[in-house]
Amino acid sequence: LITLGSFIPVAYNQVNGKYFRDKFPNCAIEAADIVKIGNGQCDGGLFNSFECGFDGGDCALFNVAFPSCKVQNPEEIGDGIC
């Protein structure tokens, strides 16, 4: 019972985005999009910014491979834009 009582605040703060906002206070994405941060896919746009931790690290390889390419959908690389 004590373990469950300790887990409830952790789960609540995870769901409502408190932990995310503590880690990335200046990230301007919507709360519903928090699940995209650190999910293994580089999402681009606001996600691929310093304030959002470069999509929680998802865009690290993309940024090294294409340092001057700023696209909304990095998975579309090879379409002649970058």
Coordinates of C-alpha atoms in Angstrom, one line a residue:
L1 CA 0.0 0.0 0.0
I2 CA 2.8 2.4 0.8
T3 CA 4.5 1.7 -2.6
L4 CA 1.3 2.4 -4.4
G5 CA 0.9 5.7 -2.5
S6 CA 4.3 6.7 -3.5
F7 CA 3.7 5.9 -7.2
I8 CA 0.5 7.9 -7.6
P9 CA 2.2 11.4 -7.5
V10 CA 4.9 10.2 -9.9
A11 CA 2.3 8.9 -12.4
Y12 CA 0.3 12.1 -12.0
N13 CA 3.3 14.3 -12.7
Q14 CA 4.3 12.2 -15.7
V15 CA 0.8 12.4 -17.2
N16 CA 0.2 16.1 -16.7
G17 CA 3.6 17.0 -18.2
K18 CA 5.2 18.5 -15.0
Y19 CA 8.4 16.4 -15.4
F20 CA 8.7 17.4 -19.1
R21 CA 8.2 21.1 -18.3
D22 CA 10.8 20.8 -15.5
K23 CA 13.4 19.4 -18.0
F24 CA 12.4 21.6 -21.0
P25 CA 10.9 24.7 -19.5
N26 CA 11.2 26.8 -22.7
C27 CA 9.9 24.1 -25.1
A28 CA 6.8 25.5 -26.9
I29 CA 5.1 22.3 -28.0
E30 CA 1.6 21.4 -27.0
A31 CA 1.1 19.1 -24.0
A32 CA -0.5 16.5 -26.2
D33 CA 2.7 16.3 -28.2
I34 CA 5.0 15.5 -25.2
V35 CA 4.8 11.8 -26.1
K36 CA 6.7 12.6 -29.3
I37 CA 9.8 13.7 -27.4
G38 CA 12.3 10.9 -27.1
N39 CA 10.2 8.4 -29.0
G40 CA 13.0 7.4 -31.4
Q41 CA 11.7 9.5 -34.4
C42 CA 13.0 12.9 -35.3
D43 CA 9.9 15.1 -35.6
G44 CA 11.5 18.3 -36.8
G45 CA 10.0 21.8 -36.4
L46 CA 9.8 23.0 -32.8
F47 CA 10.7 19.6 -31.6
N48 CA 14.2 19.8 -33.2
S49 CA 15.2 22.9 -31.2
F50 CA 17.6 23.5 -28.3
E51 CA 14.6 24.4 -26.1
C52 CA 13.1 20.9 -26.7
G53 CA 16.4 19.0 -26.4
F54 CA 16.5 18.4 -30.1
D55 CA 13.4 16.2 -29.8
G56 CA 14.8 14.5 -26.6
G57 CA 17.8 13.4 -28.6
D58 CA 15.9 11.9 -31.5
C59 CA 17.3 14.5 -33.9
A60 CA 20.9 14.2 -32.9
L61 CA 22.0 12.0 -35.8
F62 CA 19.9 14.1 -38.3
N63 CA 21.5 17.3 -37.1
V64 CA 25.0 15.9 -37.5
A65 CA 24.3 14.5 -40.9
F66 CA 22.4 17.6 -42.2
P67 CA 23.6 20.5 -40.1
S68 CA 22.1 23.3 -42.3
C69 CA 18.9 21.5 -43.2
K70 CA 15.8 22.9 -41.4
V71 CA 12.7 20.9 -42.4
Q72 CA 9.4 20.2 -40.8
N73 CA 9.6 16.4 -41.6
P74 CA 13.2 15.1 -41.4
E75 CA 12.0 11.7 -42.6
E76 CA 11.5 13.3 -46.1
I77 CA 15.2 13.9 -46.6
G78 CA 16.1 13.0 -50.2
D79 CA 13.3 14.9 -51.8
G80 CA 15.7 17.5 -53.2
I81 CA 15.2 20.1 -50.6
C82 CA 18.1 19.2 -48.4

